Coordinates of C-alpha atoms in Angstrom, one line a residue:
M1 CA 66.9 51.1 125.1
W2 CA 67.6 53.0 121.8
P3 CA 64.8 55.6 122.3
L4 CA 66.0 56.1 125.9
W5 CA 69.6 56.6 124.9
L6 CA 68.6 59.1 122.1
L7 CA 66.4 61.1 124.6
M8 CA 69.3 61.3 127.1
S9 CA 71.7 62.5 124.3
L10 CA 69.3 65.2 123.3
L11 CA 68.9 66.4 126.8
A12 CA 72.7 66.6 127.3
L13 CA 73.1 68.6 124.1
S14 CA 70.3 71.0 125.1
Q15 CA 72.2 71.9 128.3
A16 CA 75.7 72.2 126.7
L17 CA 77.1 75.7 126.0
P18 CA 77.2 76.7 122.3
F19 CA 80.5 76.5 120.6
E20 CA 82.3 79.8 120.4
Q21 CA 84.7 80.5 117.6
K22 CA 88.1 81.6 118.9
G23 CA 91.4 82.4 117.3
F24 CA 90.1 82.0 113.8
W25 CA 92.6 84.6 112.5
D26 CA 95.3 86.6 113.9
F27 CA 94.4 90.1 112.7
T28 CA 97.4 91.8 114.4
L29 CA 100.4 93.2 112.5
D30 CA 103.3 91.1 111.7
D31 CA 105.7 93.3 113.6
G32 CA 104.3 92.2 116.9
V33 CA 102.6 95.4 117.9
T34 CA 100.2 94.8 120.7
M35 CA 96.8 96.1 119.8
L36 CA 94.0 97.1 122.1
N37 CA 91.5 94.6 123.3
D38 CA 88.6 94.7 120.8
E39 CA 85.9 94.7 123.4
E40 CA 87.5 97.5 125.3
A41 CA 88.1 99.5 122.0
S42 CA 84.5 99.1 120.9
G43 CA 83.0 99.9 124.3
A44 CA 81.1 96.6 124.2
D45 CA 79.6 95.4 127.5
T46 CA 81.2 92.0 128.3
S47 CA 79.6 91.7 131.7
G48 CA 76.3 90.3 132.8
V49 CA 74.1 87.7 131.1
P50 CA 75.3 86.8 127.6
D51 CA 73.1 87.4 124.6
L52 CA 71.9 83.9 123.7
D53 CA 70.8 85.0 120.2
A54 CA 74.3 86.2 119.5
L55 CA 75.9 83.0 120.8
T56 CA 73.7 80.3 119.5
P57 CA 75.0 79.1 116.1
T58 CA 72.8 78.8 113.1
F59 CA 73.1 76.3 110.3
S60 CA 71.8 78.1 107.3
A61 CA 71.8 76.3 104.0
M62 CA 72.9 79.5 102.3
C63 CA 76.5 79.4 101.3
P64 CA 78.1 80.8 98.1
F65 CA 79.5 78.2 95.7
G66 CA 83.0 77.2 96.5
C67 CA 83.0 79.0 99.9
H68 CA 83.2 77.4 103.3
C69 CA 80.5 78.4 105.8
H70 CA 80.5 77.5 109.5
L71 CA 79.2 79.2 112.6
R72 CA 78.4 82.5 110.9
V73 CA 81.8 82.6 109.3
V74 CA 81.9 82.7 105.5
Q75 CA 85.3 82.0 103.9
C76 CA 85.5 82.8 100.2
S77 CA 89.2 83.5 99.9
D78 CA 91.5 82.4 97.0
L79 CA 88.7 81.6 94.6
G80 CA 89.5 84.0 91.8
L81 CA 86.2 85.8 92.4
K82 CA 85.5 88.9 90.2
S83 CA 82.8 90.3 92.4
V84 CA 81.2 89.8 95.8
P85 CA 79.3 86.5 95.8
K86 CA 75.5 86.3 96.3
E87 CA 73.6 84.0 98.6
I88 CA 75.5 85.1 101.7
S89 CA 73.5 84.2 104.9
P90 CA 72.1 87.3 106.6
D91 CA 73.3 86.1 110.0
T92 CA 77.0 86.1 108.8
T93 CA 79.3 87.9 111.2
L94 CA 82.7 87.4 109.5
L95 CA 83.1 87.5 105.7
D96 CA 86.5 86.6 104.2
L97 CA 87.0 87.7 100.6
Q98 CA 90.8 88.1 100.5
N99 CA 93.1 87.0 97.7
N100 CA 90.5 87.3 94.9
D101 CA 90.2 89.5 91.8
I102 CA 87.3 91.8 92.9
T103 CA 87.6 95.1 91.2
E104 CA 84.5 97.0 92.5
L105 CA 82.1 97.1 95.5
R106 CA 78.6 97.8 94.3
K107 CA 75.6 99.3 96.0
D108 CA 73.9 96.1 96.9
D109 CA 76.9 93.8 97.4
F110 CA 76.4 93.6 101.2
K111 CA 72.6 94.0 101.2
G112 CA 71.0 92.3 104.2
L113 CA 74.3 91.7 106.1
Q114 CA 73.3 93.8 109.1
H115 CA 75.1 91.5 111.5
L116 CA 78.5 91.5 109.9
Y117 CA 81.2 92.2 112.4
A118 CA 84.4 91.8 110.2
L119 CA 84.9 92.2 106.5
V120 CA 88.2 91.1 104.9
L121 CA 88.9 92.3 101.4
V122 CA 92.7 92.2 101.5
N123 CA 94.7 91.6 98.3
N124 CA 92.1 92.2 95.6
K125 CA 92.0 94.7 92.8
I126 CA 89.4 97.1 94.2
S127 CA 89.5 100.5 92.7
K128 CA 85.9 101.6 92.9
I129 CA 83.5 101.6 95.9
H130 CA 79.9 102.8 95.6
E131 CA 79.1 105.5 98.1
K132 CA 76.4 103.3 99.6
A133 CA 78.2 100.0 99.5
F134 CA 78.7 99.9 103.2
S135 CA 75.3 101.3 104.2
P136 CA 73.8 97.9 105.3
L137 CA 76.7 97.1 107.6
R138 CA 75.4 98.7 110.7
K139 CA 77.4 96.5 113.1
L140 CA 80.7 96.4 111.2
Q141 CA 83.7 96.9 113.5
K142 CA 86.6 95.7 111.4
L143 CA 87.3 96.5 107.8
Y144 CA 90.5 95.2 106.2
I145 CA 90.8 96.5 102.6
S146 CA 94.6 96.6 102.3
K147 CA 96.6 95.7 99.1
N148 CA 94.1 97.0 96.6
H149 CA 94.0 99.8 94.0
L150 CA 92.2 102.5 96.0
V151 CA 93.1 106.1 95.3
E152 CA 90.9 107.5 98.1
I153 CA 89.5 106.7 101.5
P154 CA 86.1 104.9 100.9
P155 CA 83.2 107.3 101.5
N156 CA 80.4 106.8 104.1
L157 CA 82.2 104.3 106.3
P158 CA 79.9 102.6 108.9
S159 CA 79.7 104.6 112.1
S160 CA 80.2 101.4 114.1
L161 CA 83.7 100.9 112.7
V162 CA 86.5 100.4 115.2
E163 CA 89.4 99.3 113.1
L164 CA 90.4 100.3 109.5
R165 CA 93.3 98.7 107.7
I166 CA 93.8 100.3 104.3
H167 CA 97.6 100.1 103.8
D168 CA 99.3 99.4 100.5
N169 CA 96.9 101.2 98.3
R170 CA 97.3 104.3 96.1
I171 CA 95.9 106.9 98.4
R172 CA 97.5 110.4 98.1
K173 CA 95.0 112.5 99.9
V174 CA 93.0 112.4 103.1
P175 CA 90.3 115.1 102.8
K176 CA 88.6 116.9 105.6
G177 CA 85.4 115.1 106.8
V178 CA 86.3 111.6 105.4
F179 CA 86.2 110.2 108.9
S180 CA 83.3 112.2 110.2
G181 CA 80.9 110.4 112.4
L182 CA 83.3 107.6 113.2
R183 CA 83.2 108.1 117.0
N184 CA 84.1 104.4 117.8
M185 CA 87.2 104.2 115.6
N186 CA 90.4 103.6 117.6
C187 CA 92.8 102.1 115.0
I188 CA 93.8 103.1 111.5
E189 CA 96.6 101.4 109.5
M190 CA 97.3 103.4 106.4
G191 CA 100.9 102.9 105.6
G192 CA 102.2 101.9 102.2
N193 CA 100.4 104.7 100.5
P194 CA 102.1 107.6 98.6
L195 CA 101.0 110.1 101.2
E196 CA 102.9 113.4 101.6
N197 CA 102.5 115.9 104.4
S198 CA 100.5 118.1 102.0
G199 CA 98.1 115.2 101.4
F200 CA 96.4 115.7 104.7
E201 CA 93.8 118.4 104.6
P202 CA 93.5 120.5 107.8
G203 CA 90.9 118.8 109.9
A204 CA 91.2 115.5 108.1
F205 CA 91.1 113.6 111.5
D206 CA 88.6 115.9 113.3
G207 CA 86.3 114.0 115.6
L208 CA 88.4 110.8 115.8
K209 CA 89.6 109.5 119.1
L210 CA 92.3 107.2 117.9
N211 CA 94.6 105.1 120.1
Y212 CA 96.7 103.7 117.2
L213 CA 97.8 105.2 113.9
R214 CA 100.4 103.9 111.4
I215 CA 101.5 105.9 108.4
S216 CA 104.6 104.0 107.6
E217 CA 106.3 103.5 104.2
A218 CA 104.8 106.8 102.8
K219 CA 106.5 110.0 101.7
L220 CA 106.3 112.1 104.8
T221 CA 109.1 114.6 105.3
G222 CA 108.0 115.7 108.8
I223 CA 105.7 114.7 111.6
P224 CA 102.1 115.6 110.7
K225 CA 100.8 118.3 113.1
D226 CA 97.1 117.7 112.9
L227 CA 96.7 114.0 114.0
P228 CA 94.3 113.1 116.8
E229 CA 95.7 114.2 120.2
T230 CA 94.3 111.0 121.8
L231 CA 96.9 108.8 120.2
N232 CA 98.8 106.3 122.4
E233 CA 100.7 104.8 119.5
L234 CA 102.1 106.6 116.4
H235 CA 104.2 104.8 113.8
L236 CA 105.8 106.8 111.1
D237 CA 108.7 104.5 110.3
H238 CA 110.1 104.1 106.7
N239 CA 109.4 107.7 105.6
K240 CA 111.7 110.6 104.7
I241 CA 111.5 112.6 107.9
Q242 CA 114.7 114.7 108.4
A243 CA 114.2 116.5 111.7
I244 CA 112.0 116.7 114.8
E245 CA 111.4 120.4 115.6
L246 CA 110.4 121.8 118.9
E247 CA 106.6 121.8 118.5
D248 CA 106.2 118.8 116.3
L249 CA 105.1 116.6 119.2
L250 CA 103.3 119.3 121.1
R251 CA 99.7 117.8 120.8
Y252 CA 100.7 114.1 121.3
S253 CA 101.2 114.2 125.0
K254 CA 99.4 110.8 125.5
L255 CA 101.8 108.8 123.4
Y256 CA 103.4 105.8 125.0
R257 CA 104.9 104.3 121.8
L258 CA 106.5 106.4 119.0
G259 CA 108.0 104.8 116.0
L260 CA 110.4 106.9 113.8
G261 CA 112.8 104.2 112.7
H262 CA 114.1 104.0 109.1
N263 CA 113.9 107.7 108.4
Q264 CA 116.6 110.4 107.6
I265 CA 116.5 112.2 111.0
R266 CA 119.7 114.1 111.6
M267 CA 118.4 116.5 114.3
I268 CA 116.1 116.4 117.3
E269 CA 115.6 119.9 118.7
N270 CA 116.2 120.3 122.4
G271 CA 113.0 120.1 124.3
S272 CA 111.1 118.3 121.6
L273 CA 110.7 115.1 123.7
S274 CA 109.5 117.0 126.8
F275 CA 105.9 117.0 125.4
L276 CA 105.8 113.2 125.8
P277 CA 105.6 112.6 129.6
T278 CA 104.0 109.2 129.3
L279 CA 106.3 107.8 126.6
R280 CA 107.5 104.2 127.3
E281 CA 109.0 103.2 124.0
L282 CA 110.9 105.2 121.4
H283 CA 112.2 103.9 118.0
L284 CA 114.8 106.1 116.4
D285 CA 116.9 103.3 114.8
N286 CA 118.2 103.5 111.2
N287 CA 118.5 107.2 111.0
K288 CA 121.4 109.7 110.8
L289 CA 121.6 110.9 114.4
S290 CA 125.1 111.9 115.5
K291 CA 124.3 112.0 119.2
V292 CA 121.9 110.6 121.8
P293 CA 118.7 112.8 121.7
A294 CA 118.5 115.4 124.5
G295 CA 115.8 115.0 127.1
L296 CA 115.7 111.2 127.6
P297 CA 116.6 111.4 131.3
D298 CA 113.5 113.5 131.9
L299 CA 111.1 110.9 130.5
K300 CA 110.4 109.1 133.8
L301 CA 108.4 106.2 132.2
L302 CA 110.7 105.5 129.3
Q303 CA 111.8 101.9 129.2
V304 CA 112.9 101.1 125.6
V305 CA 115.0 103.2 123.3
Y306 CA 116.1 102.0 119.9
L307 CA 119.1 104.0 118.6
H308 CA 121.0 101.4 116.6
T309 CA 122.3 102.0 113.1
N310 CA 122.9 105.8 113.4
N311 CA 126.0 107.9 113.4
I312 CA 126.4 108.3 117.1
T313 CA 130.0 108.7 118.1
K314 CA 129.8 109.4 121.8
V315 CA 127.6 108.4 124.8
G316 CA 127.7 110.7 127.8
V317 CA 127.3 109.6 131.4
N318 CA 123.9 111.5 131.8
D319 CA 122.5 110.8 128.3
F320 CA 119.9 108.2 129.5
C321 CA 119.6 108.4 133.3
P322 CA 118.6 111.4 135.5
M323 CA 121.0 112.5 138.2
G324 CA 120.1 111.3 141.6
F325 CA 118.1 108.3 142.8
G326 CA 114.4 107.8 142.9
V327 CA 113.7 110.2 140.1
K328 CA 113.0 107.7 137.3
R329 CA 109.8 105.8 137.9
A330 CA 110.5 103.0 135.5
Y331 CA 113.9 101.6 134.7
Y332 CA 115.1 100.8 131.2
N333 CA 114.8 97.2 130.0
G334 CA 116.1 97.8 126.5
I335 CA 118.7 100.3 125.0
S336 CA 120.1 99.4 121.6
L337 CA 123.2 101.3 120.4
F338 CA 124.8 98.7 118.1
N339 CA 126.0 99.6 114.7
N340 CA 127.1 103.1 115.8
P341 CA 130.7 104.3 115.7
V342 CA 130.8 104.5 119.5
P343 CA 134.0 103.4 121.2
Y344 CA 132.0 101.4 123.7
W345 CA 135.0 100.6 125.9
E346 CA 135.1 104.3 126.7
V347 CA 131.5 104.5 127.9
Q348 CA 131.4 104.8 131.7
P349 CA 129.4 102.1 133.6
A350 CA 127.4 104.7 135.4
T351 CA 125.9 105.7 132.1
F352 CA 123.4 102.8 132.5
R353 CA 122.8 103.1 136.2
C354 CA 119.0 103.1 135.6
V355 CA 118.9 100.0 133.5
T356 CA 117.4 96.8 135.0
D357 CA 120.1 94.5 133.6
R358 CA 123.3 94.8 131.7
L359 CA 122.0 92.4 129.1
A360 CA 119.4 95.0 128.2
I361 CA 122.2 97.1 126.6
Q362 CA 123.2 96.3 123.1
F363 CA 126.5 97.6 121.8
G364 CA 129.1 96.9 119.1
N365 CA 129.0 95.4 115.6
Y366 CA 129.8 98.7 113.8
K367 CA 130.8 98.4 110.2
K368 CA 132.0 101.3 108.1

């Protein structure tokens, strides 16, 4: 009976679907921003017959000392590594090297890793990257190299790259051509760098078709005027922006989420928001606005407006909603006005006639 049972077990295993790694890490931002689907972003074909070579797990004996290797995932985090380890299996698709003491990426550190999909180098001490360090990574789509000591964008990034997270470094300049050839890129997170408006050379983002860009916690004093016009999300929170002038948003007509919270904005010029016909969410909280920005009623798709913690003293009956019915295509489901010196008992109920629910309006709690 033993040989027969063993034969039946092997037959069952041979017909089973291979294990697929899911939810290994949550790579999204802590603030809850919804990112685009990776397969959609990369243009990968998810229909039809699956690639069995890509799905079938391998059990290579190669695994760097101290690391954990399973199903083409190599975890070498929190080991105090001074350099990229050797003996990494060539079929590795995800390499985790975060929370180490790596100071440099050398020419052959990733040699032979042509199947690598994601590389995590967060929280190291990297200050130097060889110009050919990423050359072998022909299938790399995600590069996370935040919280290091970089003073420039790494040169010669893989053309397959879809997502780059390089925030919390020491980058002061984004030169023209640094992103050339990155036609698949749709997400860049580069906040937490000492970037000023003058640090972006004209044409620095030429050729990019980004959907998502974050330059928060930098030293911007105005909205950069040369960012990709394909952007759906732009986050410039925690800067030193003081005003939004008429043509600042002219080329960003495809935005549906704009983050400008925690700046020093006192003035938004009339007509500035008219260039954002598809805007759904606007963050202007923690600024120095004295009134509700003009033009909100004309944004037919706008659903969320954050205006809390400003200096707004009055809310007019037509500040949010258009006159007449059937004009607005999407009703508000969130308006925050708390922590403003508004005598909210004087605000007319008709002011919020295009809000889905009265609970969507946040008032009060102002402290001098």
